[in-house]
N, CA, C and O atoms as a Tripos MOL2 file, in Angstrom:
@<TRIPOS>MOLECULE
protein
  288   287    72     0     0
PROTEIN
NO_CHARGES

@<TRIPOS>ATOM
      1 N         163.0830   79.4670  109.8600 N.3       1 UNK1
      2 CA        161.7910   80.2220  109.3390 C.3       1 UNK1
      3 C         161.0620   79.4680  108.2000 C.2       1 UNK1
      4 O         161.6730   78.9660  107.2570 O.2       1 UNK1
      5 N         159.6930   79.4180  108.3490 N.am      2 UNK2
      6 CA        159.2450   78.4760  107.2160 C.3       2 UNK2
      7 C         158.1320   79.4500  106.4530 C.2       2 UNK2
      8 O         157.9360   80.5810  106.8990 O.2       2 UNK2
      9 N         157.5750   79.0790  105.5530 N.am      3 UNK3
     10 CA        156.8060   79.9680  104.6010 C.3       3 UNK3
     11 C         155.5230   80.5210  105.5230 C.2       3 UNK3
     12 O         155.0930   81.6500  105.2910 O.2       3 UNK3
     13 N         155.0700   79.9000  106.3160 N.am      4 UNK4
     14 CA        153.9080   80.4490  107.1560 C.3       4 UNK4
     15 C         154.2710   81.3660  108.2230 C.2       4 UNK4
     16 O         153.4020   81.9840  108.8380 O.2       4 UNK4
     17 N         155.5360   81.4910  108.4810 N.am      5 UNK5
     18 CA        156.0470   82.5410  109.3410 C.3       5 UNK5
     19 C         156.1390   83.9310  108.8440 C.2       5 UNK5
     20 O         155.8000   84.9480  109.4500 O.2       5 UNK5
     21 N         156.6620   83.8340  107.6180 N.am      6 UNK6
     22 CA        156.9170   85.2250  106.6800 C.3       6 UNK6
     23 C         155.6340   85.8960  106.5360 C.2       6 UNK6
     24 O         154.5690   85.2820  106.4620 O.2       6 UNK6
     25 N         155.7540   87.2810  106.4930 N.am      7 UNK7
     26 CA        154.6070   88.1450  106.2730 C.3       7 UNK7
     27 C         154.7780   88.5510  104.8450 C.2       7 UNK7
     28 O         155.8650   88.7140  104.2900 O.2       7 UNK7
     29 N         153.5170   88.7090  104.2700 N.am      8 UNK8
     30 CA        153.3800   89.0930  102.7470 C.3       8 UNK8
     31 C         153.4110   90.6200  102.7400 C.2       8 UNK8
     32 O         153.1370   91.2880  103.7370 O.2       8 UNK8
     33 N         153.7690   91.1490  101.5260 N.am      9 UNK9
     34 CA        153.8930   92.6580  101.6090 C.3       9 UNK9
     35 C         152.2940   93.1330  101.3260 C.2       9 UNK9
     36 O         151.9050   94.2890  101.4900 O.2       9 UNK9
     37 N         151.4120   91.9720  100.8510 N.am     10 UNK10
     38 CA        150.1410   92.3810  100.5390 C.3      10 UNK10
     39 C         149.3780   91.7620  101.5170 C.2      10 UNK10
     40 O         149.4470   90.5330  101.5050 O.2      10 UNK10
     41 N         148.6120   92.3080  102.4320 N.am     11 UNK11
     42 CA        147.5770   91.6860  103.3710 C.3      11 UNK11
     43 C         146.5630   91.9040  102.7810 C.2      11 UNK11
     44 O         146.3420   93.0030  102.2730 O.2      11 UNK11
     45 N         145.5480   90.6830  102.7100 N.am     12 UNK12
     46 CA        144.4640   90.8840  102.1880 C.3      12 UNK12
     47 C         143.3150   91.1350  103.4270 C.2      12 UNK12
     48 O         143.2030   90.4150  104.4190 O.2      12 UNK12
     49 N         142.4880   92.3400  103.1150 N.am     13 UNK13
     50 CA        141.6080   92.8920  104.1480 C.3      13 UNK13
     51 C         140.0600   92.3200  103.7410 C.2      13 UNK13
     52 O         139.4780   92.8620  102.8010 O.2      13 UNK13
     53 N         139.5120   91.3770  104.3670 N.am     14 UNK14
     54 CA        138.4990   90.6930  104.2050 C.3      14 UNK14
     55 C         137.1490   91.7980  103.8160 C.2      14 UNK14
     56 O         136.2390   91.5930  103.0130 O.2      14 UNK14
     57 N         137.3570   92.8700  104.5810 N.am     15 UNK15
     58 CA        136.0920   93.9460  104.2410 C.3      15 UNK15
     59 C         136.3160   94.4870  102.8650 C.2      15 UNK15
     60 O         135.4000   94.5200  102.0440 O.2      15 UNK15
     61 N         137.5490   94.9200  102.6000 N.am     16 UNK16
     62 CA        137.6650   95.4920  101.2900 C.3      16 UNK16
     63 C         137.6060   94.6210  100.1210 C.2      16 UNK16
     64 O         137.3290   95.0670   99.0070 O.2      16 UNK16
     65 N         137.8620   93.3720  100.3470 N.am     17 UNK17
     66 CA        137.7000   92.1580   99.4090 C.3      17 UNK17
     67 C         136.1930   91.9520   98.9090 C.2      17 UNK17
     68 O         135.7820   91.8090   97.7570 O.2      17 UNK17
     69 N         135.4590   91.9810  100.1790 N.am     18 UNK18
     70 CA        133.9380   91.8060   99.9820 C.3      18 UNK18
     71 C         133.2730   92.9560   99.1390 C.2      18 UNK18
     72 O         132.4120   92.7680   98.2800 O.2      18 UNK18
     73 N         133.8510   94.3050   99.5470 N.am     19 UNK19
     74 CA        133.1250   95.3310   98.8570 C.3      19 UNK19
     75 C         133.5730   95.4210   97.5740 C.2      19 UNK19
     76 O         132.8120   96.1050   96.8890 O.2      19 UNK19
     77 N         134.8080   94.8600   96.8010 N.am     20 UNK20
     78 CA        135.2720   94.9480   95.4810 C.3      20 UNK20
     79 C         134.2210   93.8870   95.0210 C.2      20 UNK20
     80 O         133.4200   94.2210   94.1480 O.2      20 UNK20
     81 N         134.1650   92.4930   95.6110 N.am     21 UNK21
     82 CA        133.3520   91.6970   95.0790 C.3      21 UNK21
     83 C         131.7820   92.0600   94.7890 C.2      21 UNK21
     84 O         131.1780   91.8340   93.7410 O.2      21 UNK21
     85 N         131.3080   92.6280   95.8810 N.am     22 UNK22
     86 CA        129.9480   93.5030   95.8590 C.3      22 UNK22
     87 C         129.8870   94.4410   94.5930 C.2      22 UNK22
     88 O         128.9650   94.3810   93.7810 O.2      22 UNK22
     89 N         131.1120   95.4440   94.4810 N.am     23 UNK23
     90 CA        130.7170   96.1030   93.2860 C.3      23 UNK23
     91 C         131.1060   95.4020   91.9210 C.2      23 UNK23
     92 O         130.7920   96.0670   90.9330 O.2      23 UNK23
     93 N         131.5530   94.5310   91.7400 N.am     24 UNK24
     94 CA        131.9540   93.6610   90.7240 C.3      24 UNK24
     95 C         130.5500   92.9690   90.5460 C.2      24 UNK24
     96 O         129.9940   93.1960   89.4720 O.2      24 UNK24
     97 N         130.0360   92.3280   91.2590 N.am     25 UNK25
     98 CA        128.7100   91.7140   91.1260 C.3      25 UNK25
     99 C         127.5340   92.6800   90.5350 C.2      25 UNK25
    100 O         126.7360   92.2130   89.7230 O.2      25 UNK25
    101 N         127.4470   94.0580   90.9690 N.am     26 UNK26
    102 CA        126.7410   94.9590   90.6940 C.3      26 UNK26
    103 C         127.0080   95.3090   89.3310 C.2      26 UNK26
    104 O         126.0300   95.1730   88.5950 O.2      26 UNK26
    105 N         127.9520   95.6800   88.8440 N.am     27 UNK27
    106 CA        128.5700   95.8130   87.4690 C.3      27 UNK27
    107 C         128.0690   94.9130   86.4140 C.2      27 UNK27
    108 O         127.6020   95.2230   85.3180 O.2      27 UNK27
    109 N         128.2690   93.5960   86.9980 N.am     28 UNK28
    110 CA        127.9400   92.3730   85.9750 C.3      28 UNK28
    111 C         126.6220   92.1300   85.6990 C.2      28 UNK28
    112 O         126.1530   91.8750   84.5900 O.2      28 UNK28
    113 N         125.8510   92.2440   87.0760 N.am     29 UNK29
    114 CA        124.3640   92.3070   86.7970 C.3      29 UNK29
    115 C         123.8110   93.3820   85.8410 C.2      29 UNK29
    116 O         123.0750   93.1600   84.8800 O.2      29 UNK29
    117 N         124.2740   94.5820   86.2460 N.am     30 UNK30
    118 CA        123.7980   95.8270   85.3610 C.3      30 UNK30
    119 C         124.2100   95.4650   83.9810 C.2      30 UNK30
    120 O         123.4100   95.8470   83.1270 O.2      30 UNK30
    121 N         125.1460   94.8920   83.5860 N.am     31 UNK31
    122 CA        125.5610   94.7150   81.9820 C.3      31 UNK31
    123 C         124.5700   93.5180   81.5700 C.2      31 UNK31
    124 O         124.0580   93.5870   80.4530 O.2      31 UNK31
    125 N         124.2840   92.4930   82.3480 N.am     32 UNK32
    126 CA        123.5290   91.5900   82.0080 C.3      32 UNK32
    127 C         122.0360   91.9060   81.8480 C.2      32 UNK32
    128 O         121.3560   91.1780   81.1250 O.2      32 UNK32
    129 N         121.5180   92.9030   82.4540 N.am     33 UNK33
    130 CA        120.3770   93.1110   82.6530 C.3      33 UNK33
    131 C         120.0690   94.0630   81.2380 C.2      33 UNK33
    132 O         119.0680   93.8520   80.5520 O.2      33 UNK33
    133 N         121.0050   95.0660   80.9270 N.am     34 UNK34
    134 CA        120.8830   95.6970   79.8120 C.3      34 UNK34
    135 C         120.9790   94.6960   78.4180 C.2      34 UNK34
    136 O         120.4110   94.9580   77.3580 O.2      34 UNK34
    137 N         121.6950   93.6850   78.6310 N.am     35 UNK35
    138 CA        122.0040   92.9930   77.5110 C.3      35 UNK35
    139 C         120.5830   92.2880   77.0130 C.2      35 UNK35
    140 O         120.2480   92.1410   75.8370 O.2      35 UNK35
    141 N         119.8390   91.8930   78.1670 N.am     36 UNK36
    142 CA        118.6200   91.1740   78.1790 C.3      36 UNK36
    143 C         117.6220   92.1120   77.8160 C.2      36 UNK36
    144 O         116.8080   91.6550   77.0140 O.2      36 UNK36
    145 N         117.4130   93.4630   78.2170 N.am     37 UNK37
    146 CA        116.4590   94.4160   77.6940 C.3      37 UNK37
    147 C         116.6930   94.6730   76.1780 C.2      37 UNK37
    148 O         115.7610   94.6750   75.3740 O.2      37 UNK37
    149 N         117.8510   94.8660   75.8710 N.am     38 UNK38
    150 CA        118.3610   94.9090   74.4510 C.3      38 UNK38
    151 C         117.8490   93.8720   73.7300 C.2      38 UNK38
    152 O         117.1810   94.1940   72.7470 O.2      38 UNK38
    153 N         117.9960   92.6310   73.9780 N.am     39 UNK39
    154 CA        117.4770   91.5010   73.4230 C.3      39 UNK39
    155 C         115.7580   91.3810   73.4010 C.2      39 UNK39
    156 O         115.0670   90.8760   72.5160 O.2      39 UNK39
    157 N         115.4010   91.8950   74.4310 N.am     40 UNK40
    158 CA        113.9020   91.9180   74.2870 C.3      40 UNK40
    159 C         113.4440   92.9650   73.4510 C.2      40 UNK40
    160 O         112.4460   92.7210   72.7730 O.2      40 UNK40
    161 N         113.9750   94.0910   73.3600 N.am     41 UNK41
    162 CA        113.5860   94.9970   72.2750 C.3      41 UNK41
    163 C         113.8580   94.6540   71.0630 C.2      41 UNK41
    164 O         113.0930   95.0690   70.1920 O.2      41 UNK41
    165 N         114.8530   93.9250   70.7240 N.am     42 UNK42
    166 CA        115.1030   93.4470   69.2860 C.3      42 UNK42
    167 C         113.9610   92.4390   69.0010 C.2      42 UNK42
    168 O         113.5190   92.3930   67.8530 O.2      42 UNK42
    169 N         113.3990   91.5500   70.0530 N.am     43 UNK43
    170 CA        112.4080   90.4430   69.9400 C.3      43 UNK43
    171 C         111.0650   91.1800   69.8300 C.2      43 UNK43
    172 O         110.1640   90.5570   69.2680 O.2      43 UNK43
    173 N         110.8350   92.2450   70.2200 N.am     44 UNK44
    174 CA        109.2720   92.7680   70.2320 C.3      44 UNK44
    175 C         109.6690   93.8180   68.9810 C.2      44 UNK44
    176 O         109.0510   93.4770   67.9720 O.2      44 UNK44
    177 N         110.3460   94.7550   68.7940 N.am     45 UNK45
    178 CA        110.4640   95.7010   67.7730 C.3      45 UNK45
    179 C         111.3540   95.3620   66.6530 C.2      45 UNK45
    180 O         111.3590   96.2390   65.7890 O.2      45 UNK45
    181 N         112.0980   94.3620   66.4150 N.am     46 UNK46
    182 CA        112.6020   93.9420   65.2330 C.3      46 UNK46
    183 C         113.8820   94.8850   65.1160 C.2      46 UNK46
    184 O         114.5890   95.0560   66.1080 O.2      46 UNK46
    185 N         114.1290   95.3990   64.0900 N.am     47 UNK47
    186 CA        115.5800   95.8640   63.7590 C.3      47 UNK47
    187 C         115.4620   97.2170   64.1900 C.2      47 UNK47
    188 O         116.5640   97.6720   64.4990 O.2      47 UNK47
    189 N         114.4750   98.0660   64.3270 N.am     48 UNK48
    190 CA        114.4310   99.4090   65.0590 C.3      48 UNK48
    191 C         114.9670   98.8500   66.4550 C.2      48 UNK48
    192 O         115.9600   99.4050   66.9260 O.2      48 UNK48
    193 N         114.4990   98.0030   67.0110 N.am     49 UNK49
    194 CA        115.0950   97.5500   68.5820 C.3      49 UNK49
    195 C         116.3980   97.4430   68.5940 C.2      49 UNK49
    196 O         117.0500   97.6390   69.6200 O.2      49 UNK49
    197 N         116.9730   97.0920   67.3610 N.am     50 UNK50
    198 CA        118.6360   96.5920   67.2550 C.3      50 UNK50
    199 C         119.0920   98.0520   67.1830 C.2      50 UNK50
    200 O         119.9040   98.3660   68.0520 O.2      50 UNK50
    201 N         118.7090   99.0530   66.2740 N.am     51 UNK51
    202 CA        119.8960  100.1670   66.0130 C.3      51 UNK51
    203 C         119.3770  101.4080   66.9840 C.2      51 UNK51
    204 O         120.2080  102.2840   67.2240 O.2      51 UNK51
    205 N         118.0470  101.5340   67.5590 N.am     52 UNK52
    206 CA        117.6660  102.8120   68.1870 C.3      52 UNK52
    207 C         118.5130  102.7470   69.6830 C.2      52 UNK52
    208 O         119.0690  103.7660   70.0930 O.2      52 UNK52
    209 N         118.5590  101.6320   70.3620 N.am     53 UNK53
    210 CA        119.3450  101.8290   71.5360 C.3      53 UNK53
    211 C         120.9090  102.0030   71.5050 C.2      53 UNK53
    212 O         121.5160  102.4680   72.4700 O.2      53 UNK53
    213 N         121.5040  101.6200   70.3910 N.am     54 UNK54
    214 CA        122.6090  101.7930   69.8070 C.3      54 UNK54
    215 C         122.9250  103.0310   69.5780 C.2      54 UNK54
    216 O         123.9950  103.4140   70.0510 O.2      54 UNK54
    217 N         122.1180  103.9690   68.8190 N.am     55 UNK55
    218 CA        122.3460  105.2290   68.4020 C.3      55 UNK55
    219 C         121.8990  106.0220   69.5980 C.2      55 UNK55
    220 O         122.3320  107.1740   69.6060 O.2      55 UNK55
    221 N         120.9930  105.6150   70.8000 N.am     56 UNK56
    222 CA        120.9670  106.3730   72.0590 C.3      56 UNK56
    223 C         122.1340  106.2080   72.9320 C.2      56 UNK56
    224 O         122.3700  107.0520   73.7970 O.2      56 UNK56
    225 N         122.9040  105.1470   72.7590 N.am     57 UNK57
    226 CA        123.9710  104.9920   73.7430 C.3      57 UNK57
    227 C         125.3050  105.7030   73.1880 C.2      57 UNK57
    228 O         126.2300  105.9220   73.9700 O.2      57 UNK57
    229 N         125.4090  106.1180   71.6190 N.am     58 UNK58
    230 CA        126.5850  106.4110   71.3200 C.3      58 UNK58
    231 C         127.1370  107.9340   72.1100 C.2      58 UNK58
    232 O         128.3140  108.0850   72.4390 O.2      58 UNK58
    233 N         126.2070  108.8510   72.3040 N.am     59 UNK59
    234 CA        126.8800  110.1340   72.9240 C.3      59 UNK59
    235 C         127.1870  109.5550   74.4640 C.2      59 UNK59
    236 O         128.1250  110.0760   75.0670 O.2      59 UNK59
    237 N         126.4510  108.5320   75.0930 N.am     60 UNK60
    238 CA        126.8830  108.2960   76.2880 C.3      60 UNK60
    239 C         128.0450  107.5420   76.4020 C.2      60 UNK60
    240 O         128.7660  107.7890   77.3680 O.2      60 UNK60
    241 N         128.4110  106.5910   75.5440 N.am     61 UNK61
    242 CA        129.6940  106.0360   75.4970 C.3      61 UNK61
    243 C         130.7720  106.7270   75.0770 C.2      61 UNK61
    244 O         131.9250  106.4140   75.3730 O.2      61 UNK61
    245 N         130.4350  107.7560   74.3270 N.am     62 UNK62
    246 CA        131.5220  108.7820   73.8630 C.3      62 UNK62
    247 C         131.8910  109.6900   75.2110 C.2      62 UNK62
    248 O         133.0620  109.9590   75.4810 O.2      62 UNK62
    249 N         130.9070  110.0800   75.9290 N.am     63 UNK63
    250 CA        131.2300  110.8220   77.0050 C.3      63 UNK63
    251 C         132.2130  110.0460   77.9990 C.2      63 UNK63
    252 O         133.2090  110.5520   78.5170 O.2      63 UNK63
    253 N         131.8380  108.9360   78.1520 N.am     64 UNK64
    254 CA        132.2810  107.6640   79.1340 C.3      64 UNK64
    255 C         133.9930  107.5450   78.6140 C.2      64 UNK64
    256 O         134.9040  107.4550   79.4360 O.2      64 UNK64
    257 N         134.1820  107.5610   77.3460 N.am     65 UNK65
    258 CA        135.4840  107.2120   76.8470 C.3      65 UNK65
    259 C         136.2590  108.6130   77.1720 C.2      65 UNK65
    260 O         137.3930  108.4930   77.6360 O.2      65 UNK65
    261 N         135.7940  109.8160   76.9860 N.am     66 UNK66
    262 CA        136.3410  111.2300   76.9950 C.3      66 UNK66
    263 C         136.6900  111.1180   78.4890 C.2      66 UNK66
    264 O         137.8710  111.4150   78.6710 O.2      66 UNK66
    265 N         135.9640  110.7450   79.7430 N.am     67 UNK67
    266 CA        136.0220  110.9100   80.9200 C.3      67 UNK67
    267 C         137.2940  110.1600   81.4290 C.2      67 UNK67
    268 O         138.1750  110.6260   82.1510 O.2      67 UNK67
    269 N         137.1990  108.7150   80.8260 N.am     68 UNK68
    270 CA        138.2690  107.8730   81.0560 C.3      68 UNK68
    271 C         139.5340  108.2020   80.7220 C.2      68 UNK68
    272 O         140.4860  108.2250   81.5020 O.2      68 UNK68
    273 N         139.5590  108.5150   79.3160 N.am     69 UNK69
    274 CA        140.8280  109.0000   78.8800 C.3      69 UNK69
    275 C         141.3610  110.4410   79.4940 C.2      69 UNK69
    276 O         142.5180  110.7510   79.2120 O.2      69 UNK69
    277 N         140.6850  111.2210   80.2100 N.am     70 UNK70
    278 CA        141.1940  112.3230   80.9210 C.3      70 UNK70
    279 C         141.7490  112.1290   82.3370 C.2      70 UNK70
    280 O         142.5230  112.9080   82.8920 O.2      70 UNK70
    281 N         141.0930  110.6100   83.0270 N.am     71 UNK71
    282 CA        141.3950  110.3240   84.1990 C.3      71 UNK71
    283 C         140.5660  110.7360   85.1330 C.2      71 UNK71
    284 O         140.9400  110.6990   86.3060 O.2      71 UNK71
    285 N         139.4300  111.1550   84.8340 N.am     72 UNK72
    286 CA        138.5400  111.6000   85.8340 C.3      72 UNK72
    287 C         137.3270  110.8840   85.9860 C.2      72 UNK72
    288 O         136.5120  111.2260   86.8420 O.2      72 UNK72
@<TRIPOS>BOND
     1     1     2 1
     2     2     3 1
     3     3     4 2
     4     3     5 am
     5     5     6 1
     6     6     7 1
     7     7     8 2
     8     7     9 am
     9     9    10 1
    10    10    11 1
    11    11    12 2
    12    11    13 am
    13    13    14 1
    14    14    15 1
    15    15    16 2
    16    15    17 am
    17    17    18 1
    18    18    19 1
    19    19    20 2
    20    19    21 am
    21    21    22 1
    22    22    23 1
    23    23    24 2
    24    23    25 am
    25    25    26 1
    26    26    27 1
    27    27    28 2
    28    27    29 am
    29    29    30 1
    30    30    31 1
    31    31    32 2
    32    31    33 am
    33    33    34 1
    34    34    35 1
    35    35    36 2
    36    35    37 am
    37    37    38 1
    38    38    39 1
    39    39    40 2
    40    39    41 am
    41    41    42 1
    42    42    43 1
    43    43    44 2
    44    43    45 am
    45    45    46 1
    46    46    47 1
    47    47    48 2
    48    47    49 am
    49    49    50 1
    50    50    51 1
    51    51    52 2
    52    51    53 am
    53    53    54 1
    54    54    55 1
    55    55    56 2
    56    55    57 am
    57    57    58 1
    58    58    59 1
    59    59    60 2
    60    59    61 am
    61    61    62 1
    62    62    63 1
    63    63    64 2
    64    63    65 am
    65    65    66 1
    66    66    67 1
    67    67    68 2
    68    67    69 am
    69    69    70 1
    70    70    71 1
    71    71    72 2
    72    71    73 am
    73    73    74 1
    74    74    75 1
    75    75    76 2
    76    75    77 am
    77    77    78 1
    78    78    79 1
    79    79    80 2
    80    79    81 am
    81    81    82 1
    82    82    83 1
    83    83    84 2
    84    83    85 am
    85    85    86 1
    86    86    87 1
    87    87    88 2
    88    87    89 am
    89    89    90 1
    90    90    91 1
    91    91    92 2
    92    91    93 am
    93    93    94 1
    94    94    95 1
    95    95    96 2
    96    95    97 am
    97    97    98 1
    98    98    99 1
    99    99   100 2
   100    99   101 am
   101   101   102 1
   102   102   103 1
   103   103   104 2
   104   103   105 am
   105   105   106 1
   106   106   107 1
   107   107   108 2
   108   107   109 am
   109   109   110 1
   110   110   111 1
   111   111   112 2
   112   111   113 am
   113   113   114 1
   114   114   115 1
   115   115   116 2
   116   115   117 am
   117   117   118 1
   118   118   119 1
   119   119   120 2
   120   119   121 am
   121   121   122 1
   122   122   123 1
   123   123   124 2
   124   123   125 am
   125   125   126 1
   126   126   127 1
   127   127   128 2
   128   127   129 am
   129   129   130 1
   130   130   131 1
   131   131   132 2
   132   131   133 am
   133   133   134 1
   134   134   135 1
   135   135   136 2
   136   135   137 am
   137   137   138 1
   138   138   139 1
   139   139   140 2
   140   139   141 am
   141   141   142 1
   142   142   143 1
   143   143   144 2
   144   143   145 am
   145   145   146 1
   146   146   147 1
   147   147   148 2
   148   147   149 am
   149   149   150 1
   150   150   151 1
   151   151   152 2
   152   151   153 am
   153   153   154 1
   154   154   155 1
   155   155   156 2
   156   155   157 am
   157   157   158 1
   158   158   159 1
   159   159   160 2
   160   159   161 am
   161   161   162 1
   162   162   163 1
   163   163   164 2
   164   163   165 am
   165   165   166 1
   166   166   167 1
   167   167   168 2
   168   167   169 am
   169   169   170 1
   170   170   171 1
   171   171   172 2
   172   171   173 am
   173   173   174 1
   174   174   175 1
   175   175   176 2
   176   175   177 am
   177   177   178 1
   178   178   179 1
   179   179   180 2
   180   179   181 am
   181   181   182 1
   182   182   183 1
   183   183   184 2
   184   183   185 am
   185   185   186 1
   186   186   187 1
   187   187   188 2
   188   187   189 am
   189   189   190 1
   190   190   191 1
   191   191   192 2
   192   191   193 am
   193   193   194 1
   194   194   195 1
   195   195   196 2
   196   195   197 am
   197   197   198 1
   198   198   199 1
   199   199   200 2
   200   199   201 am
   201   201   202 1
   202   202   203 1
   203   203   204 2
   204   203   205 am
   205   205   206 1
   206   206   207 1
   207   207   208 2
   208   207   209 am
   209   209   210 1
   210   210   211 1
   211   211   212 2
   212   211   213 am
   213   213   214 1
   214   214   215 1
   215   215   216 2
   216   215   217 am
   217   217   218 1
   218   218   219 1
   219   219   220 2
   220   219   221 am
   221   221   222 1
   222   222   223 1
   223   223   224 2
   224   223   225 am
   225   225   226 1
   226   226   227 1
   227   227   228 2
   228   227   229 am
   229   229   230 1
   230   230   231 1
   231   231   232 2
   232   231   233 am
   233   233   234 1
   234   234   235 1
   235   235   236 2
   236   235   237 am
   237   237   238 1
   238   238   239 1
   239   239   240 2
   240   239   241 am
   241   241   242 1
   242   242   243 1
   243   243   244 2
   244   243   245 am
   245   245   246 1
   246   246   247 1
   247   247   248 2
   248   247   249 am
   249   249   250 1
   250   250   251 1
   251   251   252 2
   252   251   253 am
   253   253   254 1
   254   254   255 1
   255   255   256 2
   256   255   257 am
   257   257   258 1
   258   258   259 1
   259   259   260 2
   260   259   261 am
   261   261   262 1
   262   262   263 1
   263   263   264 2
   264   263   265 am
   265   265   266 1
   266   266   267 1
   267   267   268 2
   268   267   269 am
   269   269   270 1
   270   270   271 1
   271   271   272 2
   272   271   273 am
   273   273   274 1
   274   274   275 1
   275   275   276 2
   276   275   277 am
   277   277   278 1
   278   278   279 1
   279   279   280 2
   280   279   281 am
   281   281   282 1
   282   282   283 1
   283   283   284 2
   284   283   285 am
   285   285   286 1
   286   286   287 1
   287   287   288 2
@<TRIPOS>SUBSTRUCTURE
     1 UNK1         2 RESIDUE 1 A UNK
     2 UNK2         6 RESIDUE 1 A UNK
     3 UNK3        10 RESIDUE 1 A UNK
     4 UNK4        14 RESIDUE 1 A UNK
     5 UNK5        18 RESIDUE 1 A UNK
     6 UNK6        22 RESIDUE 1 A UNK
     7 UNK7        26 RESIDUE 1 A UNK
     8 UNK8        30 RESIDUE 1 A UNK
     9 UNK9        34 RESIDUE 1 A UNK
    10 UNK10       38 RESIDUE 1 A UNK
    11 UNK11       42 RESIDUE 1 A UNK
    12 UNK12       46 RESIDUE 1 A UNK
    13 UNK13       50 RESIDUE 1 A UNK
    14 UNK14       54 RESIDUE 1 A UNK
    15 UNK15       58 RESIDUE 1 A UNK
    16 UNK16       62 RESIDUE 1 A UNK
    17 UNK17       66 RESIDUE 1 A UNK
    18 UNK18       70 RESIDUE 1 A UNK
    19 UNK19       74 RESIDUE 1 A UNK
    20 UNK20       78 RESIDUE 1 A UNK
    21 UNK21       82 RESIDUE 1 A UNK
    22 UNK22       86 RESIDUE 1 A UNK
    23 UNK23       90 RESIDUE 1 A UNK
    24 UNK24       94 RESIDUE 1 A UNK
    25 UNK25       98 RESIDUE 1 A UNK
    26 UNK26      102 RESIDUE 1 A UNK
    27 UNK27      106 RESIDUE 1 A UNK
    28 UNK28      110 RESIDUE 1 A UNK
    29 UNK29      114 RESIDUE 1 A UNK
    30 UNK30      118 RESIDUE 1 A UNK
    31 UNK31      122 RESIDUE 1 A UNK
    32 UNK32      126 RESIDUE 1 A UNK
    33 UNK33      130 RESIDUE 1 A UNK
    34 UNK34      134 RESIDUE 1 A UNK
    35 UNK35      138 RESIDUE 1 A UNK
    36 UNK36      142 RESIDUE 1 A UNK
    37 UNK37      146 RESIDUE 1 A UNK
    38 UNK38      150 RESIDUE 1 A UNK
    39 UNK39      154 RESIDUE 1 A UNK
    40 UNK40      158 RESIDUE 1 A UNK
    41 UNK41      162 RESIDUE 1 A UNK
    42 UNK42      166 RESIDUE 1 A UNK
    43 UNK43      170 RESIDUE 1 A UNK
    44 UNK44      174 RESIDUE 1 A UNK
    45 UNK45      178 RESIDUE 1 A UNK
    46 UNK46      182 RESIDUE 1 A UNK
    47 UNK47      186 RESIDUE 1 A UNK
    48 UNK48      190 RESIDUE 1 A UNK
    49 UNK49      194 RESIDUE 1 A UNK
    50 UNK50      198 RESIDUE 1 A UNK
    51 UNK51      202 RESIDUE 1 A UNK
    52 UNK52      206 RESIDUE 1 A UNK
    53 UNK53      210 RESIDUE 1 A UNK
    54 UNK54      214 RESIDUE 1 A UNK
    55 UNK55      218 RESIDUE 1 A UNK
    56 UNK56      222 RESIDUE 1 A UNK
    57 UNK57      226 RESIDUE 1 A UNK
    58 UNK58      230 RESIDUE 1 A UNK
    59 UNK59      234 RESIDUE 1 A UNK
    60 UNK60      238 RESIDUE 1 A UNK
    61 UNK61      242 RESIDUE 1 A UNK
    62 UNK62      246 RESIDUE 1 A UNK
    63 UNK63      250 RESIDUE 1 A UNK
    64 UNK64      254 RESIDUE 1 A UNK
    65 UNK65      258 RESIDUE 1 A UNK
    66 UNK66      262 RESIDUE 1 A UNK
    67 UNK67      266 RESIDUE 1 A UNK
    68 UNK68      270 RESIDUE 1 A UNK
    69 UNK69      274 RESIDUE 1 A UNK
    70 UNK70      278 RESIDUE 1 A UNK
    71 UNK71      282 RESIDUE 1 A UNK
    72 UNK72      286 RESIDUE 1 A UNK
């Protein structure tokens, strides 16, 4: 018996892997767009462009942390 004859416990499904890669790419692009938009806000509005988006994001991040901690 050679290594090529043995079956692995984890078979890779190409469709599932492609779906995971697509989801990961969407998440990465979303984060990059948000960072660029925040950078543009800082460029155009100065210090308020830095802290106002952070203040607005605080309750959103808080709710996300509670959701993740509860497992839902």
